[in-house]
CSV table of C-alpha atoms in Angstrom, one decimal:
chain,number,residue,atom,x,y,z
U,449,UNK,CA,-149.1,134.8,-106.7
U,450,UNK,CA,-147.3,132.0,-104.8
U,451,UNK,CA,-149.4,129.2,-103.7
U,452,UNK,CA,-149.9,128.0,-100.2
U,453,UNK,CA,-148.2,124.7,-101.0
U,454,UNK,CA,-145.0,126.4,-101.8
U,455,UNK,CA,-145.0,128.1,-98.4
U,456,UNK,CA,-145.7,124.9,-96.7
U,457,UNK,CA,-142.8,123.2,-98.4
U,458,UNK,CA,-140.4,126.0,-97.5
U,459,UNK,CA,-141.6,125.9,-94.0
U,460,UNK,CA,-141.0,122.1,-93.7
U,461,UNK,CA,-137.5,122.5,-95.0
U,462,UNK,CA,-136.8,125.2,-92.5
U,463,UNK,CA,-138.1,123.0,-89.7
U,464,UNK,CA,-135.8,120.1,-90.8
U,465,UNK,CA,-132.8,122.5,-90.8
U,466,UNK,CA,-133.6,123.7,-87.3
U,467,UNK,CA,-134.0,120.1,-86.1
U,468,UNK,CA,-130.5,119.1,-87.5
U,469,UNK,CA,-129.1,122.3,-85.9
U,470,UNK,CA,-130.6,121.4,-82.6
U,471,UNK,CA,-129.2,117.9,-82.8
U,472,UNK,CA,-125.7,119.2,-83.6
U,473,UNK,CA,-125.8,121.6,-80.7
U,474,UNK,CA,-127.0,118.8,-78.3
U,475,UNK,CA,-124.1,116.6,-79.5
U,476,UNK,CA,-121.6,119.3,-78.9
U,477,UNK,CA,-123.0,120.0,-75.4
U,478,UNK,CA,-122.7,116.3,-74.5
U,479,UNK,CA,-119.1,116.1,-75.8
U,480,UNK,CA,-118.1,119.2,-73.8
U,481,UNK,CA,-119.7,117.6,-70.7
U,482,UNK,CA,-117.6,114.4,-71.3
U,483,UNK,CA,-114.4,116.4,-71.7
U,484,UNK,CA,-115.2,118.3,-68.5
U,485,UNK,CA,-115.6,115.0,-66.6
U,486,UNK,CA,-112.4,113.6,-68.0
U,487,UNK,CA,-110.5,116.8,-67.2
U,488,UNK,CA,-111.8,116.6,-63.6
U,489,UNK,CA,-110.7,113.0,-63.3
U,490,UNK,CA,-107.2,113.9,-64.7
U,491,UNK,CA,-106.9,116.8,-62.3
U,492,UNK,CA,-107.7,114.5,-59.3
U,493,UNK,CA,-105.2,111.8,-60.6
U,494,UNK,CA,-102.5,114.5,-61.0
U,495,UNK,CA,-103.2,115.8,-57.5
U,496,UNK,CA,-102.8,112.2,-56.1
U,497,UNK,CA,-99.6,111.7,-58.0
U,498,UNK,CA,-98.2,115.0,-56.8
U,499,UNK,CA,-99.1,114.1,-53.2
U,500,UNK,CA,-97.5,110.6,-53.6
U,501,UNK,CA,-94.4,112.2,-55.1
U,502,UNK,CA,-94.0,114.6,-52.2
U,503,UNK,CA,-94.4,111.7,-49.7
U,504,UNK,CA,-91.6,109.7,-51.5
U,505,UNK,CA,-89.4,112.7,-51.8
U,506,UNK,CA,-89.8,113.3,-48.1
U,507,UNK,CA,-89.0,109.7,-47.3
U,508,UNK,CA,-86.0,109.7,-49.7
U,509,UNK,CA,-84.6,112.8,-48.0
U,510,UNK,CA,-85.1,111.2,-44.5
U,511,UNK,CA,-83.4,108.0,-45.6
U,512,UNK,CA,-80.5,109.9,-47.2
U,513,UNK,CA,-80.2,112.0,-44.0
U,514,UNK,CA,-80.2,108.8,-41.9
U,515,UNK,CA,-77.6,107.2,-44.2
U,516,UNK,CA,-75.3,110.2,-44.0
U,517,UNK,CA,-75.7,110.3,-40.2
U,518,UNK,CA,-74.9,106.5,-40.0
U,519,UNK,CA,-71.8,107.0,-42.3
U,520,UNK,CA,-70.7,109.9,-40.1
U,521,UNK,CA,-71.2,107.8,-37.0
U,522,UNK,CA,-69.1,105.0,-38.5
U,523,UNK,CA,-66.4,107.5,-39.5
U,524,UNK,CA,-66.3,109.1,-36.1
U,525,UNK,CA,-65.8,105.6,-34.4
U,526,UNK,CA,-63.3,104.2,-36.9
U,527,UNK,CA,-60.3,102.6,-35.3
U,528,UNK,CA,-57.1,100.6,-36.0
U,529,UNK,CA,-56.5,97.3,-34.2
U,530,UNK,CA,-53.0,96.2,-33.3
U,531,UNK,CA,-52.8,92.6,-32.2
U,532,UNK,CA,-49.4,91.4,-30.8
U,533,UNK,CA,-48.3,87.9,-29.8
U,534,UNK,CA,-46.0,88.8,-27.0
U,535,UNK,CA,-44.5,85.3,-26.9
U,536,UNK,CA,-43.0,85.5,-30.4
U,537,UNK,CA,-42.9,89.3,-30.9
U,538,UNK,CA,-40.9,90.4,-27.9
U,539,UNK,CA,-40.4,94.1,-27.0
U,540,UNK,CA,-36.9,95.6,-27.1
U,541,UNK,CA,-34.6,94.8,-24.2
U,542,UNK,CA,-34.0,98.5,-23.7
U,543,UNK,CA,-37.7,99.1,-23.0
U,544,UNK,CA,-38.2,96.0,-20.8
U,545,UNK,CA,-35.2,96.9,-18.6
U,546,UNK,CA,-36.8,100.3,-17.8
U,547,UNK,CA,-39.7,98.4,-16.1
U,548,UNK,CA,-42.6,100.7,-15.4
U,549,UNK,CA,-41.2,103.6,-17.4
U,550,UNK,CA,-40.3,101.2,-20.2
U,551,UNK,CA,-43.9,100.0,-20.4
U,552,UNK,CA,-45.1,103.6,-20.7
U,553,UNK,CA,-42.6,104.4,-23.4
U,554,UNK,CA,-43.4,101.2,-25.3
U,555,UNK,CA,-47.1,102.3,-25.6
U,556,UNK,CA,-46.2,105.8,-26.6
U,557,UNK,CA,-43.7,104.7,-29.2
U,558,UNK,CA,-45.9,102.0,-30.6
U,559,UNK,CA,-48.9,104.2,-30.9
U,560,UNK,CA,-46.9,107.0,-32.6
U,561,UNK,CA,-45.4,104.5,-35.1
U,562,UNK,CA,-48.8,103.0,-36.0
U,563,UNK,CA,-50.4,106.5,-36.4
U,564,UNK,CA,-47.5,107.6,-38.6
U,565,UNK,CA,-47.7,104.4,-40.6
U,566,UNK,CA,-51.5,104.5,-41.2
U,567,UNK,CA,-51.3,108.2,-42.2
U,568,UNK,CA,-48.5,107.8,-44.8
U,569,UNK,CA,-49.1,104.3,-46.1
U,570,UNK,CA,-52.8,103.6,-45.7
U,571,UNK,CA,-54.0,107.2,-46.1
U,572,UNK,CA,-56.1,107.1,-43.0
U,573,UNK,CA,-56.4,110.1,-40.6
U,574,UNK,CA,-53.4,110.4,-38.3
U,575,UNK,CA,-55.6,111.0,-35.3
U,576,UNK,CA,-57.6,107.7,-35.8
U,577,UNK,CA,-58.2,105.7,-32.7
U,578,UNK,CA,-55.6,103.0,-32.1
U,579,UNK,CA,-56.4,99.9,-30.0
U,580,UNK,CA,-53.5,97.7,-28.9
U,581,UNK,CA,-53.8,94.2,-27.4
U,582,UNK,CA,-50.8,92.2,-26.4
U,583,UNK,CA,-51.3,88.6,-25.4
U,584,UNK,CA,-48.6,86.4,-23.9
U,585,UNK,CA,-47.7,83.6,-21.5
U,586,UNK,CA,-46.3,86.1,-19.0
U,587,UNK,CA,-44.7,83.4,-16.8
U,588,UNK,CA,-42.9,81.9,-19.8
U,589,UNK,CA,-42.0,85.3,-21.2
U,590,UNK,CA,-40.6,86.5,-17.9
U,591,UNK,CA,-38.5,83.3,-17.7
U,592,UNK,CA,-37.2,84.0,-21.2
U,593,UNK,CA,-36.2,87.6,-20.4
U,594,UNK,CA,-34.5,86.4,-17.2
U,595,UNK,CA,-32.7,83.6,-19.0
U,596,UNK,CA,-31.4,86.1,-21.6
U,597,UNK,CA,-30.1,88.3,-18.7
U,598,UNK,CA,-32.4,91.1,-19.7
U,599,UNK,CA,-34.1,91.1,-16.3
U,600,UNK,CA,-32.4,90.4,-12.9
U,601,UNK,CA,-35.6,88.9,-11.6
U,602,UNK,CA,-38.5,87.3,-13.4
U,603,UNK,CA,-41.0,89.4,-11.4
U,604,UNK,CA,-39.5,92.5,-12.9
U,605,UNK,CA,-41.5,92.0,-16.1
U,606,UNK,CA,-44.7,92.7,-14.2
U,607,UNK,CA,-43.6,96.3,-13.7
U,608,UNK,CA,-43.1,96.7,-17.5
U,609,UNK,CA,-46.6,95.3,-18.1
U,610,UNK,CA,-48.1,97.6,-15.4
U,611,UNK,CA,-46.6,100.6,-17.1
U,612,UNK,CA,-47.8,99.4,-20.5
U,613,UNK,CA,-51.4,99.0,-19.2
U,614,UNK,CA,-51.3,102.5,-17.7
U,615,UNK,CA,-49.8,104.0,-20.8
U,616,UNK,CA,-53.2,104.5,-22.6
U,617,UNK,CA,-56.8,103.4,-21.9
U,618,UNK,CA,-57.0,101.5,-25.2
U,619,UNK,CA,-53.8,99.6,-24.7
U,620,UNK,CA,-53.7,96.2,-22.9
U,621,UNK,CA,-51.0,93.7,-22.1
U,622,UNK,CA,-52.9,90.5,-21.1
U,623,UNK,CA,-51.7,87.3,-19.5
U,624,UNK,CA,-53.1,84.6,-21.8
U,625,UNK,CA,-52.2,81.7,-19.5
U,626,UNK,CA,-49.6,79.0,-19.5
U,627,UNK,CA,-51.0,76.9,-22.4
U,628,UNK,CA,-49.0,76.7,-25.5
U,629,UNK,CA,-51.7,78.0,-27.8
U,630,UNK,CA,-53.5,80.4,-25.3
U,631,UNK,CA,-52.1,83.6,-26.8
U,632,UNK,CA,-52.6,82.3,-30.4
U,633,UNK,CA,-56.3,81.5,-29.7
U,634,UNK,CA,-57.1,84.9,-28.3
U,635,UNK,CA,-55.3,86.8,-31.1
U,636,UNK,CA,-57.0,84.7,-33.7
U,637,UNK,CA,-60.5,85.3,-32.2
U,638,UNK,CA,-59.8,89.1,-32.0
U,639,UNK,CA,-58.4,89.1,-35.6
U,640,UNK,CA,-61.6,87.5,-37.0
U,641,UNK,CA,-63.7,89.9,-35.0
U,642,UNK,CA,-61.8,93.0,-36.2
U,643,UNK,CA,-61.6,92.0,-39.8
U,644,UNK,CA,-65.4,91.6,-39.8
U,645,UNK,CA,-66.0,95.0,-38.1
U,646,UNK,CA,-66.7,97.7,-40.7
U,647,UNK,CA,-65.4,100.4,-38.3
U,648,UNK,CA,-62.0,98.7,-38.1
U,649,UNK,CA,-60.0,100.3,-40.9
U,650,UNK,CA,-56.9,98.2,-40.5
U,651,UNK,CA,-55.6,95.2,-38.5
U,652,UNK,CA,-52.0,95.0,-37.6
U,653,UNK,CA,-50.9,91.4,-36.7
U,654,UNK,CA,-47.7,90.9,-34.9
U,655,UNK,CA,-46.7,87.2,-34.7
U,656,UNK,CA,-44.0,86.9,-37.4
U,657,UNK,CA,-42.2,84.0,-35.8
U,658,UNK,CA,-45.2,81.7,-35.4
U,659,UNK,CA,-46.2,79.5,-38.3
U,660,UNK,CA,-49.7,79.1,-36.8
U,661,UNK,CA,-50.8,82.4,-38.1
U,662,UNK,CA,-50.3,81.3,-41.7
U,663,UNK,CA,-53.5,79.3,-41.5
U,664,UNK,CA,-55.3,82.3,-40.1
U,665,UNK,CA,-54.2,84.5,-43.0
U,666,UNK,CA,-54.7,81.9,-45.8
U,667,UNK,CA,-58.4,82.6,-46.4
U,668,UNK,CA,-57.7,86.3,-47.0
U,669,UNK,CA,-55.1,85.7,-49.7
U,670,UNK,CA,-56.5,87.0,-53.0
U,671,UNK,CA,-59.3,89.1,-51.3
U,672,UNK,CA,-58.2,92.6,-52.4
U,673,UNK,CA,-60.7,94.3,-50.1
U,674,UNK,CA,-59.6,92.5,-46.9
U,675,UNK,CA,-55.9,92.0,-47.6
U,676,UNK,CA,-55.5,95.8,-48.0
U,677,UNK,CA,-56.7,96.2,-44.4
U,678,UNK,CA,-54.3,93.5,-43.0
U,679,UNK,CA,-50.8,94.6,-42.1
U,680,UNK,CA,-48.2,92.1,-40.9
U,681,UNK,CA,-45.7,93.4,-38.4
U,682,UNK,CA,-42.2,91.9,-38.8
U,683,UNK,CA,-40.1,91.7,-35.7
U,684,UNK,CA,-38.1,88.4,-35.7
U,685,UNK,CA,-37.9,86.9,-39.2
U,686,UNK,CA,-41.1,85.4,-40.6
U,687,UNK,CA,-41.5,81.7,-40.0
U,688,UNK,CA,-41.4,79.5,-43.0
U,689,UNK,CA,-45.2,79.2,-43.7
U,690,UNK,CA,-45.7,83.0,-43.1
U,691,UNK,CA,-42.8,83.8,-45.4
U,692,UNK,CA,-44.7,82.2,-48.2
U,693,UNK,CA,-47.6,84.5,-47.6
U,694,UNK,CA,-45.8,87.8,-46.8
U,695,UNK,CA,-46.0,89.1,-50.4
U,696,UNK,CA,-49.8,88.9,-50.3
U,697,UNK,CA,-50.1,91.4,-47.5
U,698,UNK,CA,-48.7,94.8,-46.4
U,699,UNK,CA,-45.6,94.4,-44.2
U,700,UNK,CA,-44.6,96.9,-41.5
U,701,UNK,CA,-41.5,97.0,-39.3
U,702,UNK,CA,-41.2,98.9,-36.0
U,703,UNK,CA,-37.5,98.2,-34.9
U,704,UNK,CA,-37.8,101.0,-32.3
U,705,UNK,CA,-40.4,98.9,-30.4
U,706,UNK,CA,-39.8,95.2,-31.1
U,707,UNK,CA,-36.8,92.9,-31.2
U,708,UNK,CA,-35.6,91.6,-34.6
U,709,UNK,CA,-34.6,88.3,-33.1
U,710,UNK,CA,-36.4,85.8,-30.9
U,711,UNK,CA,-35.5,85.5,-27.3
U,712,UNK,CA,-33.1,82.6,-26.6
U,713,UNK,CA,-35.1,79.9,-24.9
U,714,UNK,CA,-33.7,77.8,-22.0
U,715,UNK,CA,-32.6,74.5,-23.3
U,716,UNK,CA,-33.4,71.4,-21.3
U,717,UNK,CA,-30.4,69.7,-19.7
U,718,UNK,CA,-30.1,66.0,-20.0
U,719,UNK,CA,-27.4,65.6,-17.3
U,720,UNK,CA,-28.5,62.8,-15.0
U,721,UNK,CA,-27.7,64.0,-11.5
U,722,UNK,CA,-29.5,61.9,-8.8
U,723,UNK,CA,-32.2,64.0,-7.2
U,724,UNK,CA,-32.2,64.4,-3.4
U,725,UNK,CA,-36.0,64.2,-3.3
U,726,UNK,CA,-38.5,62.4,-5.4
U,727,UNK,CA,-39.5,64.3,-8.5
U,728,UNK,CA,-42.2,63.8,-11.1
U,729,UNK,CA,-41.5,61.6,-14.1
U,730,UNK,CA,-39.2,63.4,-16.5
U,731,UNK,CA,-39.7,63.9,-20.2
U,732,UNK,CA,-37.0,61.3,-20.9
U,733,UNK,CA,-38.8,58.8,-18.7
U,734,UNK,CA,-42.1,59.4,-20.5
U,735,UNK,CA,-40.4,58.6,-23.8
U,736,UNK,CA,-38.8,55.5,-22.3
U,737,UNK,CA,-42.1,54.2,-21.2
U,738,UNK,CA,-43.6,54.8,-24.6
U,739,UNK,CA,-40.8,52.9,-26.2
U,740,UNK,CA,-41.0,50.0,-23.8
U,741,UNK,CA,-44.7,49.8,-24.4
U,742,UNK,CA,-44.1,48.9,-28.0
U,743,UNK,CA,-41.1,46.7,-27.2
U,744,UNK,CA,-38.6,48.2,-29.6
U,745,UNK,CA,-35.6,46.0,-30.3
U,746,UNK,CA,-32.6,48.3,-29.9
U,747,UNK,CA,-30.4,45.8,-31.6
U,748,UNK,CA,-32.2,46.6,-34.9
U,749,UNK,CA,-32.1,50.4,-34.5
U,750,UNK,CA,-29.6,52.0,-37.0
U,751,UNK,CA,-26.7,54.1,-35.7
U,752,UNK,CA,-27.7,57.7,-35.1
U,753,UNK,CA,-24.1,58.8,-35.8
U,754,UNK,CA,-24.3,57.2,-39.2
U,755,UNK,CA,-27.6,59.0,-39.9
U,756,UNK,CA,-25.9,62.4,-39.2
U,757,UNK,CA,-23.2,61.7,-41.9
U,758,UNK,CA,-25.8,60.4,-44.4
U,759,UNK,CA,-26.4,62.5,-47.5
U,760,UNK,CA,-30.2,63.1,-48.1
U,761,UNK,CA,-31.6,62.4,-51.5
U,762,UNK,CA,-34.9,63.5,-53.1
U,763,UNK,CA,-37.2,60.6,-53.8
U,764,UNK,CA,-39.1,60.8,-57.1
U,765,UNK,CA,-41.4,58.7,-59.1
U,766,UNK,CA,-41.0,58.1,-62.9
U,767,UNK,CA,-42.8,61.4,-63.5
U,768,UNK,CA,-40.3,63.3,-61.5
U,769,UNK,CA,-42.8,64.0,-58.7
U,770,UNK,CA,-41.6,64.2,-55.1
U,771,UNK,CA,-42.2,61.2,-52.9
U,772,UNK,CA,-42.0,60.7,-49.1
U,773,UNK,CA,-40.3,57.7,-47.8
U,774,UNK,CA,-42.5,55.1,-46.1
U,775,UNK,CA,-42.0,55.1,-42.3
U,776,UNK,CA,-43.9,53.2,-39.7
U,777,UNK,CA,-42.9,54.5,-36.2
U,778,UNK,CA,-44.7,53.3,-33.1
U,779,UNK,CA,-47.9,55.3,-32.8
U,780,UNK,CA,-47.5,55.6,-29.0
U,781,UNK,CA,-44.1,57.3,-29.6
U,782,UNK,CA,-45.7,59.6,-32.3
U,783,UNK,CA,-48.3,60.6,-29.8
U,784,UNK,CA,-45.7,61.6,-27.2
U,785,UNK,CA,-43.3,63.4,-29.5
U,786,UNK,CA,-46.1,65.3,-31.2
U,787,UNK,CA,-46.4,67.5,-28.2
U,788,UNK,CA,-42.7,68.2,-27.5
U,789,UNK,CA,-40.6,71.1,-28.8
U,790,UNK,CA,-37.6,69.3,-30.2
U,791,UNK,CA,-35.5,71.0,-32.8
U,792,UNK,CA,-36.3,69.2,-36.0
U,793,UNK,CA,-33.3,70.2,-37.9
U,794,UNK,CA,-31.0,69.0,-35.1
U,795,UNK,CA,-32.7,65.7,-34.3
U,796,UNK,CA,-33.7,64.7,-37.9
U,797,UNK,CA,-31.1,66.3,-40.1
U,798,UNK,CA,-28.3,66.2,-37.5
U,799,UNK,CA,-27.3,69.8,-37.5
U,800,UNK,CA,-28.9,73.1,-36.4
U,801,UNK,CA,-27.5,76.3,-37.9
U,802,UNK,CA,-29.4,78.7,-35.6
U,803,UNK,CA,-27.3,80.3,-32.9
U,804,UNK,CA,-30.3,81.2,-30.8
U,805,UNK,CA,-32.5,78.2,-31.4
U,806,UNK,CA,-35.2,78.0,-28.8
U,807,UNK,CA,-36.1,74.4,-29.3
U,808,UNK,CA,-34.7,71.3,-27.6
U,809,UNK,CA,-31.3,69.9,-28.6
U,810,UNK,CA,-29.5,67.7,-26.0
U,811,UNK,CA,-29.1,64.0,-26.7
U,812,UNK,CA,-30.3,63.3,-30.2
U,813,UNK,CA,-33.4,61.1,-30.7
U,814,UNK,CA,-32.9,57.5,-31.8
U,815,UNK,CA,-34.1,56.2,-35.1
U,816,UNK,CA,-37.6,55.5,-33.9
U,817,UNK,CA,-37.9,58.9,-32.3
U,818,UNK,CA,-36.7,60.6,-35.5
U,819,UNK,CA,-39.2,58.6,-37.6
U,820,UNK,CA,-42.0,59.7,-35.2
U,821,UNK,CA,-41.0,63.4,-35.6
U,822,UNK,CA,-40.8,63.0,-39.3
U,823,UNK,CA,-44.3,61.5,-39.5
U,824,UNK,CA,-45.7,64.3,-37.3
U,825,UNK,CA,-44.2,67.0,-39.6
U,826,UNK,CA,-45.6,65.3,-42.7
U,827,UNK,CA,-49.1,66.3,-41.7
U,828,UNK,CA,-48.2,69.9,-42.7
U,829,UNK,CA,-48.3,70.1,-46.6
U,830,UNK,CA,-45.2,71.5,-48.3
U,831,UNK,CA,-46.0,74.7,-50.3
U,832,UNK,CA,-44.0,73.3,-53.3
U,833,UNK,CA,-46.2,70.2,-53.3
U,834,UNK,CA,-45.0,67.5,-55.7
U,835,UNK,CA,-42.4,69.9,-57.3
U,836,UNK,CA,-40.3,70.2,-54.2
U,837,UNK,CA,-36.5,69.7,-54.8
U,838,UNK,CA,-35.3,70.6,-51.3
U,839,UNK,CA,-33.5,67.5,-50.1
U,840,UNK,CA,-33.9,68.6,-46.5
U,841,UNK,CA,-37.6,69.5,-46.6
U,842,UNK,CA,-39.4,67.8,-43.8
U,843,UNK,CA,-43.0,68.7,-44.7
U,844,UNK,CA,-45.5,66.4,-46.4
U,845,UNK,CA,-45.6,65.9,-50.1
U,846,UNK,CA,-48.4,63.4,-50.1
U,847,UNK,CA,-51.4,63.1,-47.8
U,848,UNK,CA,-50.2,60.8,-45.0
U,849,UNK,CA,-53.8,59.4,-44.6
U,850,UNK,CA,-53.9,56.6,-47.2
U,851,UNK,CA,-57.6,56.3,-47.1
U,852,UNK,CA,-58.3,60.0,-46.9
U,853,UNK,CA,-62.0,60.8,-47.4
U,854,UNK,CA,-61.9,64.5,-46.5
U,855,UNK,CA,-62.1,65.7,-50.1
U,856,UNK,CA,-61.8,69.5,-50.4
U,857,UNK,CA,-61.6,69.7,-46.6
U,858,UNK,CA,-58.2,68.1,-46.7
U,859,UNK,CA,-55.1,70.3,-46.2
U,860,UNK,CA,-53.4,68.5,-49.0
U,861,UNK,CA,-54.3,69.4,-52.6
U,862,UNK,CA,-56.0,66.8,-54.9
U,863,UNK,CA,-52.8,66.0,-56.8
U,864,UNK,CA,-51.1,65.1,-53.5
U,865,UNK,CA,-53.4,62.1,-53.0
U,866,UNK,CA,-52.8,58.6,-54.3
U,867,UNK,CA,-49.5,59.6,-56.0
U,868,UNK,CA,-47.9,57.0,-58.2
U,869,UNK,CA,-44.8,55.5,-56.5
U,870,UNK,CA,-43.4,53.7,-59.5
């Protein structure tokens, strides 16, 4: 018979096993509770992430829709700007003669030519809006047409302009005023404005005979994004400084609208007929006073006739670099002649080869006047710089300011300063 001690031992063992089993079950229950808590937190986090994602997706869609709408608005308001300097880009005589009807026809023809050009060459919609602005000294332009016998009366030009302005709501022919640079200033301001306007897909600039526009275009040379939007209209041949830049831009020609030659300007007569009534001081009198003020000794002035026959030579230093001769004309004379429109090739070189030259000829300037014109021209740097071999080049090959402190702001390149003259 089994003793009581044996039963008690067995019972204690069973109790220990039950205790370990209970502990295991309790640990399992605690771990399950922990998993449930973590799962609940993860679910809440996921719900928050999903909510945030939906918000951002909604905002992204709204932003994309707004961007598409903005792009559509920009496309719907795209335009092409045509800027014409009427003083140096004259309309065809045949159009001007027709007065009011000619103005209407000029607008129609120019708009059609521009639309056709932008469609074929620039790949823009043929129905894109075209805005045309013509600026000119109308008084001077009317005088030029009258002098060239295109118009019977100077007032007839106003009828052409009226027809032009009535030809289309986006086409304007504006009187820029009597100042020499009035039309230039307005065109340059509108050019900068339109180039900066993202809705302006192209800017046509018509001023081929005016060197002043070269400085306007220079900053855009090498900028592929901008230069592909700039189109130069060639009517009369490009002026010297513009001709250097023409290959950097697109060039268009509209011979059915604009003249290919400049209008012949009235030359000033130097015949001394005594006036019947007192008149204001003439240009010649102004020059005379300037010369008298500095007491020029005419006995020491070289013969002008001899200067005409003289063969021009290219001055160079020992390195073969172009040099400008040293001249010291009276500053008062330089100041006066800087504002005149003398023909430089006639007065300085002695011969003008242009049949329709619009600049002043008449009596040739004396040696001091020629030196004054030379000095004024030298403030424009020659594109060939120190390598120029043109014996008749009148532009500057060294900075004329001996103590120049402008640095990079100077129009003359670094190598054109302090050039060795030995």
